[in-house]
């Protein structure tokens, strides 16, 4: 059921307004904070108010500015969009609180918070985009809005990272624009539709080339190897940015785009038909994801910088999502999509912890973190929970995604995926558990065992996220949790 | 009112011409008065052009017989959809004149002020006349009026090398005018008339002969030099970079578009309408050259350090976009070129706004600091936030980042190229756009994310008379991106009529 | 095409041939000569060639000036006056271009001390 509503537009607009207000009066710390937090909450309420209807199968639509028939600026909240919108607006509140604490005493805070708000605005825009054109508009805006955040430190290293980031993502963006135009040429429309808008009659070779271009384009942000190079370098950004970039905004925009392309542009049946014609592009994507999972994990093992290790872990985890959606089975897609939320909460916890440690002790490297668990017990406890989640142990959220991914792989008859998922769990254990071990079971270098936690604005977000990781695992089947939303989306994709 | 609107097109030209001639007289005793006079004249012309455009979109094209002589014997002023560019010209003209006030007083001697404003008004007169005339020889005369005043304006300052830049422009410009004149002469020999619509009509009646092809080639060469397409772009970088900034804005924003208008008039107004000659070989060639132009312009811009030089090369690249858009035409199926034409036309409009913003911002920075090299301007964004903010918006816009105006053009041209089966052109455009973005990000990085260099610590924001045009233009860069249907409402019927489709044409799809 | 036919065509389109030859001479001068004044003379030759061409296209053998007066009847042959009118305008334009170019050259000479295109290139 399609409902015309202003709310899909309102959600991104709130953050844009917030950014404008911050540019205008953000010099004042109190005003800046009030703008940021109240916008985050208002936006959450707006998105949440659509949740009930979305679960009941309603699709909220705002159509603005038709350019030519088939292309307009269209915002449309369906199951998948609602899922991603809900995740990002929830995380914005938490990250804003964290960022306020973290950025205390840093330079150019006005710029930081304004662009922070813009990023979230564009992310929600991506979630609610109703066609490829709108998706592309927000996708490019996201690239530009994150740039000032990545180079926030303004050091030569940060500038280099920023340049790398732009080159990667803009090249990807151009590929997307090109294939979007091709899509319009073939299908005379670019609006997302449930069974997909392209069909095999458009020519298998052309479709395969388009699929490849789309995947290369979105794969940059989804950090599929070998397109992942920008992500570890972008770690020079302040931690809330890394958290936002790596958990919610940028990388998830990439995997979200891939999901949209697979299920709403190509469609499951077209991709299966292509496989029958000898162009099994989905399998190619699946293999790319599998290779990325393993390679990135191995790279993560070799990193000493905590944030660098988390970055490679992100690269690996993102490919879980890509893997899930490329399996083309309902359970696999469910596992992949729900991992968008689960990974977000787990990874953001870890980044928050990394930031808290850095703020408190100015330590960046794992080799310096002996006994940090004695000093910051609660912080490290949250880190432990998140690590267990990453490994996919019950009762954490990570278990749910892995469970469905395995089910999907078995459905598709691909045992190799199950094997690699298990292997990846071991690798996850191998690079996260040593950190936990070092933190709790080794003596601090200065021998000081006194508890000295970070400021509450840094600590509370960690704790909330960690609790959420457990809650998502324990109560996965309740309504209003990501799994239920993802299930709604998957039902549509497969016409169940 | 309708009666008044009928006279508006010609009144525009007369206003500018009379204004230009009278400028030295009215400002004889008080040189600075020439600004107010020129500003008044441009506002008056703006009024007329708004009237004419309003009448065009409510009642259709205006055909005005000069002196009451019936065409094809007399000269006809034909205000059609292509002519609505005059509105853009008058608006930008007024804004740039306003901007000139402080800038030019600073740049040239006081006794030369009336000369400057005379030339600017003459330039505007030439451009407006060029866009509305329906007579081929008149077209040539207006082309020369605007070119000559353009050459003179470049050399108006005492700065070194301006004379050389101007001379280079003059030689190439004069040769291109010669080509246009030769084309007019050949077509006159074939058809025996100078009126454009009559020419089209008579071309239809004859067998296509070599002379008509020759004329077409001469026109294309002539107008492409004026538009600065590769490989005849060499005059542009020096001329646009060394001219005073408001003049650069006029030249880059509008004067090079005159070449495009000329192409539209000749190819679509005469040859397509005539229908007898298959010109797709020529447009195809233009399209390929345009694709190269996009890349060449973007590539060279990358190595410049002088900000105005960067903008000048980026103009070349953008002219490539426009010509690419308008070259996507099929002789037998005009509707296939629709999206590309929309893209090309909207880029005429958007590029004029964006590039003027960029040059005016650069001008404001040069006016305040005296520097024009990127390496000297580090950290200027902290001292001149409004100017540099506008510069950033325009830079994003020209790189085609949504939701700015530039994105809409890029989108339509790429769409058009792919619909037309020219994926490579689209690819060239996208690669060019990445390059463009790479060098604009270099500028933004330098002005915002670097520590201010020593000499610019004392600098403050530009004066109000400069900020007003800059801010208006920067806001329009955003507004025409977000509310792109505003310019599209005007441009869609224009594109449709140029291609010979009904003005209310809607492409299939959806 | 036989030789005689070629000559016939050249003879009929004599004005085309002359104009194009002059045009090419002008263009050659413009491109090859380093001296700016000579370059500009080339340009003037090009202009002249086109003026000649336009005027000649209106000419008719034995045609009279299109002025009504004595001895003019319905059977009198006139030359076409429009090309001549055009060329009057064209000459004015060409003259102003020349004037501007010469004044620019004076300025250029004052600024750079030379009018040699090759040397000017080095100055940059």
mmCIF file of N, CA and C in Angstrom, chain A residues 264-323:
data_model
loop_
_atom_site.group_PDB
_atom_site.id
_atom_site.type_symbol
_atom_site.label_atom_id
_atom_site.label_comp_id
_atom_site.label_asym_id
_atom_site.label_seq_id
_atom_site.Cartn_x
_atom_site.Cartn_y
_atom_site.Cartn_z
ATOM 1 N N UNK A 264 16.443 -4.667 -6.334
ATOM 2 C CA UNK A 264 15.433 -3.751 -6.858
ATOM 3 C C UNK A 264 15.699 -3.302 -8.287
ATOM 4 N N UNK A 265 16.920 -3.486 -8.771
ATOM 5 C CA UNK A 265 17.180 -3.095 -10.160
ATOM 6 C C UNK A 265 17.263 -4.349 -11.030
ATOM 7 N N UNK A 266 18.107 -5.268 -10.659
ATOM 8 C CA UNK A 266 18.201 -6.490 -11.453
ATOM 9 C C UNK A 266 17.078 -7.466 -11.079
ATOM 10 N N UNK A 267 16.959 -7.747 -9.799
ATOM 11 C CA UNK A 267 15.933 -8.688 -9.378
ATOM 12 C C UNK A 267 16.492 -10.110 -9.360
ATOM 13 N N UNK A 268 15.971 -10.895 -8.432
ATOM 14 C CA UNK A 268 16.503 -12.242 -8.236
ATOM 15 C C UNK A 268 16.345 -13.076 -9.501
ATOM 16 N N UNK A 269 15.168 -12.982 -10.125
ATOM 17 C CA UNK A 269 14.928 -13.878 -11.251
ATOM 18 C C UNK A 269 15.834 -13.526 -12.426
ATOM 19 N N UNK A 270 16.058 -12.209 -12.666
ATOM 20 C CA UNK A 270 16.936 -11.827 -13.772
ATOM 21 C C UNK A 270 18.344 -12.337 -13.533
ATOM 22 N N UNK A 271 18.817 -12.202 -12.295
ATOM 23 C CA UNK A 271 20.173 -12.660 -12.014
ATOM 24 C C UNK A 271 20.275 -14.173 -12.180
ATOM 25 N N UNK A 272 19.210 -14.888 -11.780
ATOM 26 C CA UNK A 272 19.235 -16.349 -11.948
ATOM 27 C C UNK A 272 19.181 -16.720 -13.421
ATOM 28 N N UNK A 273 18.378 -15.948 -14.195
ATOM 29 C CA UNK A 273 18.339 -16.197 -15.636
ATOM 30 C C UNK A 273 19.704 -15.965 -16.259
ATOM 31 N N UNK A 274 20.369 -14.897 -15.777
ATOM 32 C CA UNK A 274 21.691 -14.618 -16.323
ATOM 33 C C UNK A 274 22.650 -15.765 -16.014
ATOM 34 N N UNK A 275 22.526 -16.316 -14.814
ATOM 35 C CA UNK A 275 23.394 -17.432 -14.450
ATOM 36 C C UNK A 275 23.159 -18.602 -15.403
ATOM 37 N N UNK A 276 21.886 -18.804 -15.768
ATOM 38 C CA UNK A 276 21.579 -19.900 -16.686
ATOM 39 C C UNK A 276 22.191 -19.655 -18.062
ATOM 40 N N UNK A 277 22.290 -18.378 -18.436
ATOM 41 C CA UNK A 277 22.869 -18.031 -19.733
ATOM 42 C C UNK A 277 24.395 -18.032 -19.693
ATOM 43 N N UNK A 278 24.945 -18.390 -18.558
ATOM 44 C CA UNK A 278 26.404 -18.462 -18.474
ATOM 45 C C UNK A 278 27.048 -17.227 -17.896
ATOM 46 N N UNK A 279 26.262 -16.243 -17.452
ATOM 47 C CA UNK A 279 26.823 -15.031 -16.847
ATOM 48 C C UNK A 279 26.445 -15.015 -15.377
ATOM 49 N N UNK A 280 27.126 -15.815 -14.598
ATOM 50 C CA UNK A 280 26.733 -15.941 -13.196
ATOM 51 C C UNK A 280 27.395 -14.828 -12.388
ATOM 52 N N UNK A 281 26.919 -13.588 -12.588
ATOM 53 C CA UNK A 281 27.583 -12.450 -11.951
ATOM 54 C C UNK A 281 27.450 -12.488 -10.446
ATOM 55 N N UNK A 282 26.313 -13.016 -9.952
ATOM 56 C CA UNK A 282 26.118 -13.048 -8.500
ATOM 57 C C UNK A 282 27.180 -13.927 -7.848
ATOM 58 N N UNK A 283 27.516 -15.033 -8.517
ATOM 59 C CA UNK A 283 28.540 -15.904 -7.935
ATOM 60 C C UNK A 283 29.890 -15.220 -7.926
ATOM 61 N N UNK A 284 30.173 -14.467 -9.006
ATOM 62 C CA UNK A 284 31.442 -13.745 -9.034
ATOM 63 C C UNK A 284 31.524 -12.804 -7.848
ATOM 64 N N UNK A 285 30.407 -12.101 -7.619
ATOM 65 C CA UNK A 285 30.373 -11.180 -6.473
ATOM 66 C C UNK A 285 30.579 -11.950 -5.173
ATOM 67 N N UNK A 286 29.928 -13.116 -5.101
ATOM 68 C CA UNK A 286 30.049 -13.913 -3.889
ATOM 69 C C UNK A 286 31.510 -14.306 -3.640
ATOM 70 N N UNK A 287 32.188 -14.708 -4.715
ATOM 71 C CA UNK A 287 33.587 -15.097 -4.546
ATOM 72 C C UNK A 287 34.436 -13.902 -4.137
ATOM 73 N N UNK A 288 34.153 -12.747 -4.743
ATOM 74 C CA UNK A 288 34.896 -11.546 -4.342
ATOM 75 C C UNK A 288 34.713 -11.297 -2.859
ATOM 76 N N UNK A 289 33.463 -11.475 -2.394
ATOM 77 C CA UNK A 289 33.192 -11.251 -0.980
ATOM 78 C C UNK A 289 33.940 -12.264 -0.122
ATOM 79 N N UNK A 290 33.935 -13.517 -0.553
ATOM 80 C CA UNK A 290 34.611 -14.550 0.237
ATOM 81 C C UNK A 290 36.104 -14.246 0.349
ATOM 82 N N UNK A 291 36.694 -13.882 -0.809
ATOM 83 C CA UNK A 291 38.128 -13.579 -0.785
ATOM 84 C C UNK A 291 38.399 -12.393 0.134
ATOM 85 N N UNK A 292 37.520 -11.387 0.051
ATOM 86 C CA UNK A 292 37.704 -10.218 0.901
ATOM 87 C C UNK A 292 37.635 -10.594 2.369
ATOM 88 N N UNK A 293 36.678 -11.449 2.705
ATOM 89 C CA UNK A 293 36.523 -11.837 4.118
ATOM 90 C C UNK A 293 37.840 -12.410 4.653
ATOM 91 N N UNK A 294 38.401 -13.327 3.889
ATOM 92 C CA UNK A 294 39.611 -13.991 4.383
ATOM 93 C C UNK A 294 40.814 -13.041 4.356
ATOM 94 N N UNK A 295 41.012 -12.383 3.201
ATOM 95 C CA UNK A 295 42.206 -11.538 3.088
ATOM 96 C C UNK A 295 42.193 -10.418 4.113
ATOM 97 N N UNK A 296 41.032 -9.765 4.259
ATOM 98 C CA UNK A 296 40.987 -8.636 5.190
ATOM 99 C C UNK A 296 41.250 -9.119 6.608
ATOM 100 N N UNK A 297 40.757 -10.306 6.935
ATOM 101 C CA UNK A 297 41.013 -10.828 8.281
ATOM 102 C C UNK A 297 42.503 -11.044 8.486
ATOM 103 N N UNK A 298 43.151 -11.604 7.449
ATOM 104 C CA UNK A 298 44.594 -11.837 7.577
ATOM 105 C C UNK A 298 45.333 -10.512 7.729
ATOM 106 N N UNK A 299 44.904 -9.493 6.955
ATOM 107 C CA UNK A 299 45.535 -8.176 7.076
ATOM 108 C C UNK A 299 45.327 -7.632 8.482
ATOM 109 N N UNK A 300 44.114 -7.829 9.004
ATOM 110 C CA UNK A 300 43.813 -7.300 10.333
ATOM 111 C C UNK A 300 44.760 -7.898 11.366
ATOM 112 N N UNK A 301 45.073 -9.171 11.188
ATOM 113 C CA UNK A 301 45.975 -9.830 12.133
ATOM 114 C C UNK A 301 47.311 -9.111 12.242
ATOM 115 N N UNK A 302 47.726 -8.512 11.109
ATOM 116 C CA UNK A 302 49.062 -7.931 11.080
ATOM 117 C C UNK A 302 49.107 -6.495 11.597
ATOM 118 N N UNK A 303 47.975 -5.890 11.890
ATOM 119 C CA UNK A 303 47.975 -4.485 12.295
ATOM 120 C C UNK A 303 48.241 -4.349 13.790
ATOM 121 N N UNK A 304 48.961 -3.320 14.125
ATOM 122 C CA UNK A 304 49.175 -3.046 15.547
ATOM 123 C C UNK A 304 48.277 -1.905 16.009
ATOM 124 N N UNK A 305 48.067 -0.928 15.137
ATOM 125 C CA UNK A 305 47.173 0.179 15.497
ATOM 126 C C UNK A 305 45.766 -0.366 15.706
ATOM 127 N N UNK A 306 45.144 0.011 16.825
ATOM 128 C CA UNK A 306 43.828 -0.543 17.133
ATOM 129 C C UNK A 306 42.835 -0.149 16.053
ATOM 130 N N UNK A 307 42.868 1.135 15.672
ATOM 131 C CA UNK A 307 41.896 1.591 14.685
ATOM 132 C C UNK A 307 42.158 0.946 13.329
ATOM 133 N N UNK A 308 43.420 0.750 13.002
ATOM 134 C CA UNK A 308 43.747 0.085 11.732
ATOM 135 C C UNK A 308 43.187 -1.332 11.731
ATOM 136 N N UNK A 309 43.349 -2.023 12.865
ATOM 137 C CA UNK A 309 42.850 -3.393 12.942
ATOM 138 C C UNK A 309 41.331 -3.400 12.800
ATOM 139 N N UNK A 310 40.693 -2.444 13.458
ATOM 140 C CA UNK A 310 39.235 -2.363 13.336
ATOM 141 C C UNK A 310 38.839 -2.086 11.892
ATOM 142 N N UNK A 311 39.652 -1.268 11.207
ATOM 143 C CA UNK A 311 39.317 -0.926 9.827
ATOM 144 C C UNK A 311 39.322 -2.175 8.961
ATOM 145 N N UNK A 312 40.376 -2.987 9.085
ATOM 146 C CA UNK A 312 40.409 -4.205 8.267
ATOM 147 C C UNK A 312 39.302 -5.158 8.667
ATOM 148 N N UNK A 313 38.992 -5.164 9.958
ATOM 149 C CA UNK A 313 37.873 -5.985 10.392
ATOM 150 C C UNK A 313 36.581 -5.518 9.723
ATOM 151 N N UNK A 314 36.429 -4.177 9.596
ATOM 152 C CA UNK A 314 35.252 -3.658 8.905
ATOM 153 C C UNK A 314 35.198 -4.164 7.477
ATOM 154 N N UNK A 315 36.359 -4.092 6.793
ATOM 155 C CA UNK A 315 36.402 -4.558 5.409
ATOM 156 C C UNK A 315 35.894 -5.994 5.339
ATOM 157 N N UNK A 316 36.350 -6.809 6.270
ATOM 158 C CA UNK A 316 35.965 -8.206 6.260
ATOM 159 C C UNK A 316 34.474 -8.374 6.564
ATOM 160 N N UNK A 317 34.006 -7.637 7.570
ATOM 161 C CA UNK A 317 32.605 -7.795 7.976
ATOM 162 C C UNK A 317 31.633 -7.296 6.908
ATOM 163 N N UNK A 318 32.054 -6.247 6.187
ATOM 164 C CA UNK A 318 31.167 -5.729 5.150
ATOM 165 C C UNK A 318 30.915 -6.788 4.102
ATOM 166 N N UNK A 319 31.942 -7.596 3.868
ATOM 167 C CA UNK A 319 31.768 -8.611 2.842
ATOM 168 C C UNK A 319 30.811 -9.707 3.288
ATOM 169 N N UNK A 320 30.581 -9.845 4.595
ATOM 170 C CA UNK A 320 29.519 -10.748 5.047
ATOM 171 C C UNK A 320 28.199 -10.302 4.425
ATOM 172 N N UNK A 321 27.999 -8.981 4.480
ATOM 173 C CA UNK A 321 26.724 -8.457 3.976
ATOM 174 C C UNK A 321 26.619 -8.703 2.476
ATOM 175 N N UNK A 322 27.724 -8.350 1.772
ATOM 176 C CA UNK A 322 27.719 -8.548 0.324
ATOM 177 C C UNK A 322 27.505 -10.018 0.013
ATOM 178 N N UNK A 323 28.171 -10.863 0.790
ATOM 179 C CA UNK A 323 28.027 -12.307 0.606
ATOM 180 C C UNK A 323 26.569 -12.721 0.759
#
